[in-house]
mmCIF file of C-alpha atoms and ligand atoms in Angstrom:
data_model
loop_
_atom_site.group_PDB
_atom_site.id
_atom_site.type_symbol
_atom_site.label_atom_id
_atom_site.label_comp_id
_atom_site.label_asym_id
_atom_site.label_seq_id
_atom_site.Cartn_x
_atom_site.Cartn_y
_atom_site.Cartn_z
ATOM 1 C CA MET A 1 -18.104 -9.782 28.914
ATOM 2 C CA ARG A 2 -21.178 -11.894 28.301
ATOM 3 C CA ALA A 3 -22.798 -13.828 31.057
ATOM 4 C CA ASN A 4 -25.138 -16.570 30.058
ATOM 5 C CA ALA A 5 -26.026 -19.964 31.342
ATOM 6 C CA PHE A 6 -23.065 -21.579 29.658
ATOM 7 C CA HIS A 7 -20.182 -19.387 30.639
ATOM 8 C CA TRP A 8 -17.876 -19.827 33.542
ATOM 9 C CA PHE A 9 -15.804 -16.996 34.779
ATOM 10 C CA ILE A 10 -12.544 -17.943 36.285
ATOM 11 C CA SER A 11 -10.715 -15.409 38.348
ATOM 12 C CA TYR A 12 -6.996 -15.374 37.820
ATOM 13 C CA ASN A 13 -5.843 -14.419 41.280
ATOM 14 C CA SER A 14 -7.962 -16.685 43.393
ATOM 15 C CA GLY A 15 -8.003 -19.497 40.874
ATOM 16 C CA SER A 16 -11.667 -20.024 41.658
ATOM 17 C CA ARG A 17 -14.845 -19.320 39.768
ATOM 18 C CA ILE A 18 -16.348 -16.003 40.702
ATOM 19 C CA ALA A 19 -19.568 -16.099 38.724
ATOM 20 C CA VAL A 20 -21.249 -19.399 38.187
ATOM 21 C CA ASP A 21 -24.727 -20.664 37.635
ATOM 22 C CA SER A 22 -26.410 -23.884 36.703
ATOM 23 C CA ALA A 23 -23.569 -24.614 34.309
ATOM 24 C CA LEU A 24 -21.460 -25.466 37.306
ATOM 25 C CA THR A 25 -23.361 -28.637 37.991
ATOM 26 C CA GLN A 26 -23.874 -29.553 34.340
ATOM 27 C CA HIS A 27 -20.233 -29.089 33.300
ATOM 28 C CA SER A 28 -21.397 -28.026 29.892
ATOM 29 C CA PHE A 29 -19.951 -25.565 27.458
ATOM 30 C CA PRO A 30 -21.408 -24.058 24.312
ATOM 31 C CA VAL A 31 -20.673 -26.350 21.387
ATOM 32 C CA THR A 32 -20.396 -25.312 17.756
ATOM 33 C CA ARG A 33 -20.458 -28.544 15.796
ATOM 34 C CA ILE A 34 -18.745 -29.232 12.513
ATOM 35 C CA ASP A 35 -20.978 -29.579 9.459
ATOM 36 C CA ARG A 36 -19.444 -32.815 8.318
ATOM 37 C CA SER A 37 -17.059 -35.078 10.195
ATOM 38 C CA ARG A 38 -13.580 -35.705 8.756
ATOM 39 C CA ILE A 39 -13.386 -39.097 10.419
ATOM 40 C CA ASP A 40 -13.766 -40.999 7.125
ATOM 41 C CA ILE A 41 -10.415 -39.771 5.840
ATOM 42 C CA VAL A 42 -8.534 -41.258 8.797
ATOM 43 C CA ASP A 43 -6.888 -44.617 8.182
ATOM 44 C CA PHE A 44 -7.566 -46.252 11.530
ATOM 45 C CA ASP A 45 -5.651 -49.359 10.426
ATOM 46 C CA ASN A 46 -2.469 -47.325 10.076
ATOM 47 C CA LEU A 47 -2.458 -44.820 12.862
ATOM 48 C CA GLY A 48 0.740 -42.997 13.640
ATOM 49 C CA PHE A 49 1.579 -40.257 16.089
ATOM 50 C CA GLU A 50 1.107 -37.386 13.728
ATOM 51 C CA ASP A 51 -1.511 -35.107 12.307
ATOM 52 C CA ASP A 52 -4.973 -36.620 12.311
ATOM 53 C CA PHE A 53 -6.847 -34.235 14.572
ATOM 54 C CA SER A 54 -10.410 -34.934 15.648
ATOM 55 C CA ASP A 55 -13.395 -32.839 14.551
ATOM 56 C CA HIS A 56 -13.560 -30.454 17.491
ATOM 57 C CA MET A 57 -11.340 -28.520 19.835
ATOM 58 C CA PHE A 58 -11.840 -26.763 23.132
ATOM 59 C CA ARG A 59 -10.932 -23.110 23.465
ATOM 60 C CA CYS A 60 -10.950 -20.614 26.275
ATOM 61 C CA GLU A 61 -9.522 -17.126 26.327
ATOM 62 C CA PHE A 62 -7.768 -15.160 29.020
ATOM 63 C CA ARG A 63 -8.642 -11.475 28.900
ATOM 64 C CA ASP A 64 -9.201 -8.690 31.424
ATOM 65 C CA GLY A 65 -7.698 -10.841 34.162
ATOM 66 C CA GLN A 66 -9.991 -13.840 33.687
ATOM 67 C CA TRP A 67 -10.355 -17.076 31.797
ATOM 68 C CA ILE A 68 -13.570 -16.547 29.847
ATOM 69 C CA GLU A 69 -15.872 -18.089 27.267
ATOM 70 C CA PRO A 70 -14.876 -21.743 27.420
ATOM 71 C CA GLN A 71 -16.382 -23.448 24.404
ATOM 72 C CA ILE A 72 -16.033 -26.268 21.916
ATOM 73 C CA VAL A 73 -15.649 -25.326 18.260
ATOM 74 C CA PRO A 74 -14.697 -27.099 15.020
ATOM 75 C CA TYR A 75 -10.985 -27.967 14.820
ATOM 76 C CA GLY A 76 -9.302 -25.558 12.446
ATOM 77 C CA ALA A 77 -6.959 -22.667 11.836
ATOM 78 C CA PHE A 78 -7.508 -19.315 13.530
ATOM 79 C CA GLN A 79 -5.867 -15.932 13.490
ATOM 80 C CA ILE A 80 -3.391 -14.432 15.900
ATOM 81 C CA TYR A 81 -1.322 -11.266 15.543
ATOM 82 C CA PRO A 82 2.243 -11.485 14.195
ATOM 83 C CA GLY A 83 3.236 -9.632 17.357
ATOM 84 C CA ALA A 84 1.767 -12.349 19.622
ATOM 85 C CA LEU A 85 4.230 -12.803 22.472
ATOM 86 C CA CYS A 86 4.273 -16.611 22.217
ATOM 87 C CA LEU A 87 5.758 -16.382 18.719
ATOM 88 C CA HIS A 88 8.650 -14.212 19.853
ATOM 89 C CA TYR A 89 9.543 -15.083 23.395
ATOM 90 C CA GLY A 90 8.139 -18.572 23.756
ATOM 91 C CA GLN A 91 5.580 -18.003 26.498
ATOM 92 C CA ALA A 92 3.753 -21.272 25.892
ATOM 93 C CA VAL A 93 3.112 -24.501 27.787
ATOM 94 C CA PHE A 94 1.419 -27.771 26.938
ATOM 95 C CA GLU A 95 0.311 -31.129 28.302
ATOM 96 C CA GLY A 96 -0.151 -34.653 26.976
ATOM 97 C CA LEU A 97 -2.534 -37.360 28.188
ATOM 98 C CA LYS A 98 -4.705 -40.100 26.724
ATOM 99 C CA ALA A 99 -8.328 -41.235 26.565
ATOM 100 C CA PHE A 100 -9.061 -44.934 26.084
ATOM 101 C CA ARG A 101 -12.004 -46.986 24.996
ATOM 102 C CA GLY A 102 -12.151 -49.741 27.571
ATOM 103 C CA ILE A 103 -12.924 -53.372 27.017
ATOM 104 C CA ASP A 104 -16.352 -52.582 28.544
ATOM 105 C CA GLY A 105 -16.904 -49.757 26.027
ATOM 106 C CA ASN A 106 -16.452 -47.056 28.684
ATOM 107 C CA ILE A 107 -14.229 -44.117 27.930
ATOM 108 C CA ARG A 108 -11.481 -43.461 30.449
ATOM 109 C CA VAL A 109 -9.029 -40.606 30.732
ATOM 110 C CA PHE A 110 -5.851 -41.547 32.586
ATOM 111 C CA ARG A 111 -4.933 -39.368 35.586
ATOM 112 C CA PRO A 112 -5.980 -35.946 34.216
ATOM 113 C CA ASP A 113 -5.706 -34.481 37.719
ATOM 114 C CA MET A 114 -1.936 -35.014 37.545
ATOM 115 C CA ASN A 115 -1.737 -33.223 34.217
ATOM 116 C CA ALA A 116 -3.848 -30.363 35.570
ATOM 117 C CA GLU A 117 -1.432 -29.963 38.464
ATOM 118 C CA ARG A 118 1.632 -30.101 36.232
ATOM 119 C CA LEU A 119 0.084 -27.566 33.862
ATOM 120 C CA ARG A 120 -0.436 -25.237 36.828
ATOM 121 C CA ASN A 121 3.222 -25.608 37.761
ATOM 122 C CA SER A 122 4.357 -25.011 34.184
ATOM 123 C CA CYS A 123 2.136 -21.902 34.015
ATOM 124 C CA GLU A 124 3.511 -20.608 37.274
ATOM 125 C CA ARG A 125 7.111 -20.935 36.008
ATOM 126 C CA LEU A 126 6.303 -18.981 32.826
ATOM 127 C CA CYS A 127 4.026 -16.342 34.422
ATOM 128 C CA ILE A 128 0.958 -17.702 32.628
ATOM 129 C CA PRO A 129 -2.358 -17.435 34.495
ATOM 130 C CA PRO A 130 -3.172 -20.981 35.656
ATOM 131 C CA VAL A 131 -6.268 -22.918 34.635
ATOM 132 C CA ASP A 132 -8.007 -24.695 37.466
ATOM 133 C CA GLU A 133 -8.360 -28.445 37.620
ATOM 134 C CA GLU A 134 -12.114 -28.499 37.294
ATOM 135 C CA LEU A 135 -12.134 -26.460 34.100
ATOM 136 C CA PHE A 136 -9.255 -28.548 32.724
ATOM 137 C CA CYS A 137 -10.910 -31.891 33.472
ATOM 138 C CA SER A 138 -14.436 -30.987 32.444
ATOM 139 C CA ALA A 139 -13.153 -29.501 29.180
ATOM 140 C CA ILE A 140 -11.480 -32.841 28.435
ATOM 141 C CA ASP A 141 -14.622 -34.769 29.420
ATOM 142 C CA GLU A 142 -16.764 -32.728 27.068
ATOM 143 C CA LEU A 143 -14.378 -32.781 24.147
ATOM 144 C CA VAL A 144 -13.588 -36.472 24.387
ATOM 145 C CA GLY A 145 -17.278 -37.279 24.834
ATOM 146 C CA LEU A 146 -18.228 -35.236 21.794
ATOM 147 C CA ASP A 147 -15.537 -36.769 19.565
ATOM 148 C CA GLU A 148 -15.810 -40.243 21.053
ATOM 149 C CA LYS A 149 -15.976 -41.896 17.634
ATOM 150 C CA TRP A 150 -12.362 -40.845 17.220
ATOM 151 C CA ILE A 151 -11.199 -43.013 20.110
ATOM 152 C CA PRO A 152 -9.654 -46.161 18.658
ATOM 153 C CA SER A 153 -10.442 -49.400 20.423
ATOM 154 C CA LYS A 154 -7.434 -51.627 19.699
ATOM 155 C CA ARG A 155 -5.033 -52.334 22.537
ATOM 156 C CA GLY A 156 -2.122 -49.933 22.251
ATOM 157 C CA GLU A 157 -4.245 -47.249 20.629
ATOM 158 C CA SER A 158 -5.910 -44.242 22.199
ATOM 159 C CA LEU A 159 -7.047 -40.690 21.689
ATOM 160 C CA TYR A 160 -4.126 -38.444 22.537
ATOM 161 C CA VAL A 161 -5.237 -35.256 24.279
ATOM 162 C CA ARG A 162 -3.063 -32.177 23.869
ATOM 163 C CA PRO A 163 -3.905 -29.117 25.985
ATOM 164 C CA LEU A 164 -1.854 -25.989 25.287
ATOM 165 C CA ILE A 165 -1.728 -22.405 26.504
ATOM 166 C CA PHE A 166 0.080 -19.589 24.766
ATOM 167 C CA ALA A 167 0.395 -15.797 24.912
ATOM 168 C CA THR A 168 -1.585 -13.926 22.250
ATOM 169 C CA GLU A 169 -1.022 -10.320 23.266
ATOM 170 C CA PRO A 170 0.850 -8.500 20.499
ATOM 171 C CA ASN A 171 3.768 -6.714 22.110
ATOM 172 C CA LEU A 172 7.489 -6.335 21.462
ATOM 173 C CA GLN A 173 8.457 -5.984 25.096
ATOM 174 C CA VAL A 174 9.781 -9.001 26.900
ATOM 175 C CA LYS A 175 7.075 -9.389 29.503
ATOM 176 C CA ALA A 176 4.270 -11.674 30.631
ATOM 177 C CA ALA A 177 1.316 -11.240 28.296
ATOM 178 C CA ASP A 178 -2.120 -10.056 29.396
ATOM 179 C CA ARG A 179 -3.974 -12.236 26.869
ATOM 180 C CA TYR A 180 -3.767 -16.008 26.263
ATOM 181 C CA LEU A 181 -5.503 -18.851 24.522
ATOM 182 C CA PHE A 182 -6.061 -22.245 26.136
ATOM 183 C CA LEU A 183 -6.804 -24.925 23.550
ATOM 184 C CA ILE A 184 -7.308 -28.661 23.722
ATOM 185 C CA ILE A 185 -6.969 -30.714 20.559
ATOM 186 C CA THR A 186 -7.096 -34.493 20.243
ATOM 187 C CA SER A 187 -5.692 -37.065 17.857
ATOM 188 C CA PRO A 188 -6.144 -40.840 17.499
ATOM 189 C CA VAL A 189 -2.729 -42.460 17.948
ATOM 190 C CA LYS A 190 -0.965 -45.674 18.387
ATOM 191 C CA GLU A 191 1.984 -45.922 20.705
ATOM 192 C CA TYR A 192 5.199 -44.216 19.837
ATOM 193 C CA PHE A 193 7.826 -46.915 19.069
ATOM 194 C CA SER A 194 5.073 -49.551 18.888
ATOM 195 C CA GLU A 195 6.656 -51.166 15.822
ATOM 196 C CA ARG A 196 9.970 -51.607 17.542
ATOM 197 C CA THR A 197 11.543 -54.887 18.532
ATOM 198 C CA GLY A 198 14.882 -55.001 20.291
ATOM 199 C CA GLY A 199 14.144 -51.841 22.254
ATOM 200 C CA ILE A 200 15.184 -48.306 21.420
ATOM 201 C CA SER A 201 18.730 -47.020 21.243
ATOM 202 C CA LEU A 202 19.965 -43.999 23.162
ATOM 203 C CA ARG A 203 23.004 -41.789 22.798
ATOM 204 C CA ALA A 204 24.132 -40.099 26.019
ATOM 205 C CA GLU A 205 24.783 -36.512 24.975
ATOM 206 C CA PRO A 206 28.257 -35.378 26.048
ATOM 207 C CA ARG A 207 28.073 -31.724 24.984
ATOM 208 C CA TYR A 208 24.613 -30.184 24.779
ATOM 209 C CA THR A 209 22.235 -29.938 27.727
ATOM 210 C CA ARG A 210 18.460 -29.980 27.949
ATOM 211 C CA ALA A 211 17.991 -28.209 31.271
ATOM 212 C CA ALA A 212 19.992 -26.609 34.050
ATOM 213 C CA PRO A 213 19.329 -26.086 37.774
ATOM 214 C CA GLY A 214 17.059 -23.075 38.172
ATOM 215 C CA GLY A 215 15.863 -23.337 34.568
ATOM 216 C CA THR A 216 12.614 -24.625 33.094
ATOM 217 C CA GLY A 217 13.397 -28.350 32.923
ATOM 218 C CA PHE A 218 10.412 -29.333 35.098
ATOM 219 C CA ALA A 219 7.952 -27.297 33.020
ATOM 220 C CA LYS A 220 6.329 -28.709 29.905
ATOM 221 C CA THR A 221 7.177 -25.816 27.631
ATOM 222 C CA GLY A 222 7.934 -25.806 23.921
ATOM 223 C CA GLY A 223 11.230 -24.013 24.433
ATOM 224 C CA ASN A 224 12.669 -27.049 26.197
ATOM 225 C CA TYR A 225 12.018 -29.071 23.053
ATOM 226 C CA ALA A 226 13.322 -26.528 20.546
ATOM 227 C CA GLY A 227 16.731 -26.730 22.170
ATOM 228 C CA THR A 228 16.797 -30.518 21.867
ATOM 229 C CA LEU A 229 16.231 -30.693 18.116
ATOM 230 C CA ARG A 230 19.866 -30.112 17.104
ATOM 231 C CA PRO A 231 21.375 -32.750 19.404
ATOM 232 C CA GLY A 232 18.397 -35.001 18.543
ATOM 233 C CA GLU A 233 19.342 -34.832 14.876
ATOM 234 C CA ASP A 234 22.908 -35.686 15.803
ATOM 235 C CA SER A 235 21.634 -38.761 17.645
ATOM 236 C CA ILE A 236 19.587 -39.873 14.635
ATOM 237 C CA ALA A 237 22.465 -39.200 12.225
ATOM 238 C CA GLN A 238 24.611 -41.515 14.362
ATOM 239 C CA GLY A 239 21.985 -44.241 14.216
ATOM 240 C CA PHE A 240 20.218 -43.736 17.552
ATOM 241 C CA ASP A 241 16.541 -43.245 18.271
ATOM 242 C CA GLN A 242 16.831 -40.661 21.007
ATOM 243 C CA THR A 243 19.161 -38.609 23.155
ATOM 244 C CA LEU A 244 19.869 -39.580 26.743
ATOM 245 C CA TRP A 245 20.282 -36.311 28.615
ATOM 246 C CA LEU A 246 22.970 -35.827 31.203
ATOM 247 C CA ASP A 247 22.950 -33.104 33.852
ATOM 248 C CA GLY A 248 23.602 -29.557 32.717
ATOM 249 C CA LEU A 249 26.413 -28.775 35.155
ATOM 250 C CA GLU A 250 28.893 -31.629 34.804
ATOM 251 C CA HIS A 251 27.494 -34.043 32.227
ATOM 252 C CA LEU A 252 28.004 -36.838 34.737
ATOM 253 C CA TYR A 253 24.502 -37.747 35.887
ATOM 254 C CA VAL A 254 21.639 -39.254 33.904
ATOM 255 C CA GLU A 255 18.496 -37.110 33.610
ATOM 256 C CA GLU A 256 15.908 -38.315 31.100
ATOM 257 C CA VAL A 257 15.187 -39.157 27.461
ATOM 258 C CA GLY A 258 13.345 -37.068 24.812
ATOM 259 C CA GLN A 259 9.756 -37.346 25.994
ATOM 260 C CA MET A 260 10.325 -40.019 28.610
ATOM 261 C CA ASN A 261 11.676 -40.531 32.091
ATOM 262 C CA ILE A 262 14.161 -43.350 32.513
ATOM 263 C CA PHE A 263 14.476 -46.363 34.827
ATOM 264 C CA PHE A 264 17.413 -48.709 35.401
ATOM 265 C CA ARG A 265 17.279 -52.101 37.078
ATOM 266 C CA ILE A 266 20.544 -52.535 38.955
ATOM 267 C CA GLY A 267 20.739 -55.730 40.987
ATOM 268 C CA ASP A 268 17.325 -56.071 42.616
ATOM 269 C CA THR A 269 16.569 -52.328 42.646
ATOM 270 C CA PHE A 270 14.800 -50.032 40.198
ATOM 271 C CA VAL A 271 16.519 -46.666 40.069
ATOM 272 C CA THR A 272 15.300 -43.442 38.475
ATOM 273 C CA PRO A 273 16.638 -39.866 38.714
ATOM 274 C CA PRO A 274 14.974 -37.675 41.375
ATOM 275 C CA LEU A 275 12.671 -34.713 40.675
ATOM 276 C CA GLN A 276 14.975 -31.805 41.425
ATOM 277 C CA GLY A 277 13.778 -29.281 38.887
ATOM 278 C CA THR A 278 15.684 -30.344 35.781
ATOM 279 C CA ILE A 279 13.528 -33.258 34.625
ATOM 280 C CA LEU A 280 9.853 -33.512 33.765
ATOM 281 C CA PRO A 281 7.769 -35.018 36.566
ATOM 282 C CA GLY A 282 6.144 -37.678 34.411
ATOM 283 C CA VAL A 283 2.719 -39.097 35.191
ATOM 284 C CA THR A 284 3.957 -42.415 33.801
ATOM 285 C CA ARG A 285 7.064 -42.211 36.006
ATOM 286 C CA ASN A 286 4.831 -41.731 39.030
ATOM 287 C CA SER A 287 2.569 -44.610 37.955
ATOM 288 C CA VAL A 288 5.561 -46.921 37.436
ATOM 289 C CA LEU A 289 6.957 -46.164 40.891
ATOM 290 C CA THR A 290 3.542 -46.893 42.412
ATOM 291 C CA LEU A 291 3.100 -50.175 40.512
ATOM 292 C CA LEU A 292 6.638 -51.297 41.384
ATOM 293 C CA LYS A 293 6.011 -50.601 45.070
ATOM 294 C CA ASP A 294 2.662 -52.440 44.836
ATOM 295 C CA ARG A 295 4.622 -55.443 43.622
ATOM 296 C CA GLY A 296 7.020 -55.182 46.542
ATOM 297 C CA GLU A 297 9.936 -54.153 44.336
ATOM 298 C CA LYS A 298 12.734 -51.962 45.671
ATOM 299 C CA CYS A 299 12.773 -48.465 44.134
ATOM 300 C CA GLU A 300 15.175 -45.586 44.523
ATOM 301 C CA GLU A 301 14.848 -42.028 43.306
ATOM 302 C CA ARG A 302 18.414 -40.811 43.335
ATOM 303 C CA ARG A 303 21.124 -39.302 41.196
ATOM 304 C CA ILE A 304 22.789 -41.848 38.924
ATOM 305 C CA ARG A 305 26.164 -41.320 37.308
ATOM 306 C CA ILE A 306 26.440 -42.511 33.721
ATOM 307 C CA GLU A 307 29.675 -44.185 34.881
ATOM 308 C CA GLU A 308 27.657 -46.187 37.417
ATOM 309 C CA ILE A 309 25.482 -47.514 34.585
ATOM 310 C CA ILE A 310 28.530 -48.545 32.566
ATOM 311 C CA GLU A 311 30.106 -50.202 35.592
ATOM 312 C CA ALA A 312 26.848 -52.026 36.404
ATOM 313 C CA HIS A 313 26.793 -53.265 32.832
ATOM 314 C CA HIS A 314 30.373 -54.527 33.066
ATOM 315 C CA ASN A 315 29.758 -56.354 36.342
ATOM 316 C CA GLY A 316 26.479 -57.831 35.123
ATOM 317 C CA SER A 317 24.168 -56.091 37.600
ATOM 318 C CA LEU A 318 22.452 -53.895 34.991
ATOM 319 C CA THR A 319 19.655 -56.119 33.726
ATOM 320 C CA GLU A 320 17.056 -53.761 32.361
ATOM 321 C CA VAL A 321 16.551 -50.166 31.193
ATOM 322 C CA PHE A 322 13.270 -48.638 30.096
ATOM 323 C CA GLY A 323 11.690 -45.292 29.327
ATOM 324 C CA ALA A 324 8.308 -44.197 30.717
ATOM 325 C CA GLY A 325 6.044 -41.568 29.176
ATOM 326 C CA THR A 326 2.468 -41.114 27.982
ATOM 327 C CA ALA A 327 3.219 -41.311 24.266
ATOM 328 C CA ALA A 328 5.212 -44.546 24.406
ATOM 329 C CA VAL A 329 3.931 -45.893 27.782
ATOM 330 C CA ILE A 330 6.871 -48.170 28.692
ATOM 331 C CA THR A 331 9.630 -48.623 26.154
ATOM 332 C CA PRO A 332 12.498 -51.050 26.718
ATOM 333 C CA VAL A 333 15.966 -49.747 25.881
ATOM 334 C CA GLY A 334 18.204 -52.072 23.865
ATOM 335 C CA ARG A 335 21.308 -49.933 23.548
ATOM 336 C CA ILE A 336 22.987 -47.008 25.280
ATOM 337 C CA ALA A 337 26.120 -45.368 23.933
ATOM 338 C CA TYR A 338 28.266 -42.963 25.914
ATOM 339 C CA GLN A 339 31.389 -41.761 24.182
ATOM 340 C CA ASP A 340 33.300 -44.983 23.344
ATOM 341 C CA GLU A 341 31.227 -47.252 25.553
ATOM 342 C CA VAL A 342 28.285 -49.205 24.177
ATOM 343 C CA ILE A 343 25.862 -51.060 26.405
ATOM 344 C CA ASP A 344 23.724 -53.702 24.722
ATOM 345 C CA LEU A 345 20.746 -55.129 26.541
ATOM 346 C CA ASP A 346 18.232 -57.825 25.718
ATOM 347 C CA ALA A 347 15.043 -55.776 25.359
ATOM 348 C CA ASP A 348 12.818 -58.660 24.245
ATOM 349 C CA ALA A 349 13.361 -61.111 27.102
ATOM 350 C CA PRO A 350 9.963 -62.332 28.336
ATOM 351 C CA GLU A 351 10.832 -61.897 32.010
ATOM 352 C CA LEU A 352 11.491 -58.167 31.769
ATOM 353 C CA MET A 353 9.646 -56.004 34.279
ATOM 354 C CA SER A 354 8.998 -53.435 31.533
ATOM 355 C CA LYS A 355 6.584 -55.881 29.883
ATOM 356 C CA ARG A 356 4.697 -56.445 33.132
ATOM 357 C CA LEU A 357 4.566 -52.724 33.825
ATOM 358 C CA TYR A 358 3.306 -52.047 30.325
ATOM 359 C CA ASP A 359 0.524 -54.590 30.744
ATOM 360 C CA GLY A 360 -0.217 -53.337 34.245
ATOM 361 C CA ILE A 361 -0.714 -49.767 33.048
ATOM 362 C CA VAL A 362 -2.642 -50.592 29.872
ATOM 363 C CA ASP A 363 -4.881 -53.008 31.788
ATOM 364 C CA ILE A 364 -5.834 -50.189 34.152
ATOM 365 C CA GLN A 365 -6.311 -47.707 31.323
ATOM 366 C CA THR A 366 -8.625 -50.030 29.434
ATOM 367 C CA GLY A 367 -10.592 -51.240 32.443
ATOM 368 C CA ALA A 368 -9.283 -54.800 32.192
ATOM 369 C CA VAL A 369 -8.273 -54.815 35.864
ATOM 370 C CA GLU A 370 -9.547 -53.016 38.909
ATOM 371 C CA ASP A 371 -8.342 -49.429 39.161
ATOM 372 C CA VAL A 372 -7.261 -49.700 42.789
ATOM 373 C CA HIS A 373 -5.541 -46.314 42.850
ATOM 374 C CA GLY A 374 -8.479 -44.428 41.318
ATOM 375 C CA TRP A 375 -6.418 -43.252 38.369
ATOM 376 C CA ASN A 376 -9.110 -43.344 35.695
ATOM 377 C CA ARG A 377 -11.620 -40.610 35.112
ATOM 378 C CA VAL A 378 -14.570 -42.283 33.435
ATOM 379 C CA VAL A 379 -16.299 -40.168 30.805
ATOM 380 C CA THR A 380 -19.766 -41.266 29.804
ATOM 381 C CA SER A 381 -20.907 -39.959 26.504
ATOM 382 C CA SER A 382 -24.507 -39.694 25.430
ATOM 383 C CA ASP A 383 -24.284 -39.768 21.669
ATOM 384 C CA GLY A 384 -22.041 -36.777 21.327
ATOM 385 C CA ALA A 385 -24.152 -34.600 23.602
ATOM 386 C CA ALA A 386 -22.642 -32.960 26.644
ATOM 387 C CA ALA A 387 -20.710 -35.523 28.583
ATOM 388 C CA SER A 388 -20.773 -35.852 32.296
ATOM 389 C CA ALA A 389 -17.867 -37.293 34.187
ATOM 390 C CA LYS A 390 -17.412 -39.174 37.338
ATOM 391 C CA VAL A 391 -14.410 -40.638 39.018
ATOM 392 C CA VAL A 392 -14.823 -44.310 39.819
HETATM 393 C C1 PLP B 401 5.960 -35.190 28.876
HETATM 394 C C2 PLP B 401 7.356 -35.541 29.166
HETATM 395 C C3 PLP B 401 7.716 -36.710 29.870
HETATM 396 C C4 PLP B 401 6.749 -37.771 30.285
HETATM 397 O O1 PLP B 401 5.694 -37.352 31.094
HETATM 398 P P1 PLP B 401 4.356 -38.206 31.131
HETATM 399 O O2 PLP B 401 3.466 -37.408 32.028
HETATM 400 O O3 PLP B 401 4.675 -39.535 31.667
HETATM 401 O O4 PLP B 401 3.862 -38.267 29.720
HETATM 402 C C5 PLP B 401 9.055 -36.905 30.171
HETATM 403 N N1 PLP B 401 9.984 -36.023 29.764
HETATM 404 C C6 PLP B 401 9.686 -34.910 29.077
HETATM 405 C C7 PLP B 401 10.762 -33.987 28.671
HETATM 406 C C8 PLP B 401 8.363 -34.635 28.751
HETATM 407 O O5 PLP B 401 8.072 -33.534 28.061
#
């Protein structure tokens, strides 16, 4: 184990640094820069949500009971053993958040402390040694600061930040690994579904389930997604954008959508399913609830039967449905199908709350309005050199 001015040593058990030096106050990591940037090959006028990854990535290894050697290196392929436990038994977790270039030119990362906490909870569920919040946030600061030219500046665009941790120990036993990699990669994106008018369409899934009580539904782990691909293809084959998940026990209660949490406006109340272990605790969901309460709107986190939604549609009290998630921010829903029932909603009406919530969130993210809740982490970059971060 090397110990130099740039390395932090993170102890697994205590979750705190056990050997630090001046690097602690500088938040800097060793950086190996690329020889030539790939930024010129990116078509910034036609961004998607796909595979344009920025020049650098963060990496940190877990070995001998510690997270060691955090550093920034060129983005690129690397080697792992075919026996790596993540490839066989799925011991892997990830996160998703965004960095924005504000209207004042400042770079802001939206609520990374929430993602750090969720990552810790995901790690805990899968027996992965957790990464502490300070390492998580300063790694993002540095990486985003270094690749700041990759942050698009149009409204609705951002630099998507994807942290991931996976088991690298080669072993055939089903067990928690003793070696891991923690990576952070970034990609310029525009919003998922940003081309869509009329809202997205959802098919309530009557047969398959995404998560069950006691399972891993609250953890952001790849395995949860693998199981949704088959029903997701069924939804697309039947002409829908996404699957609306119902509870795993009875298929009676609404849970969430693909990569989004879901909200219903019934009468004068906004209703969303509660966090009881089977749905992802979305940062956007939390932000929406806060903004709705700020506006004096009535909100309920409670179980919602799919039958209640259909009934509310029939009696005219269901006026609005929208999804909330980092990738798509706020996405109005225009259609929900459940068995023989089809609910059609006007997803383009100007008075919809989803539009105001979208603007409310994006205005905070881009510094257009005051960040009264202290959600933004402002990253100041000095020409690609080590960034320093402050919360304002
Ligand atoms: C990531 C995710 C969400 C949304 O969470 P945000 O923090 O708002 O991006 C919702 N559902 C699932 C299944 C997810 O993986």
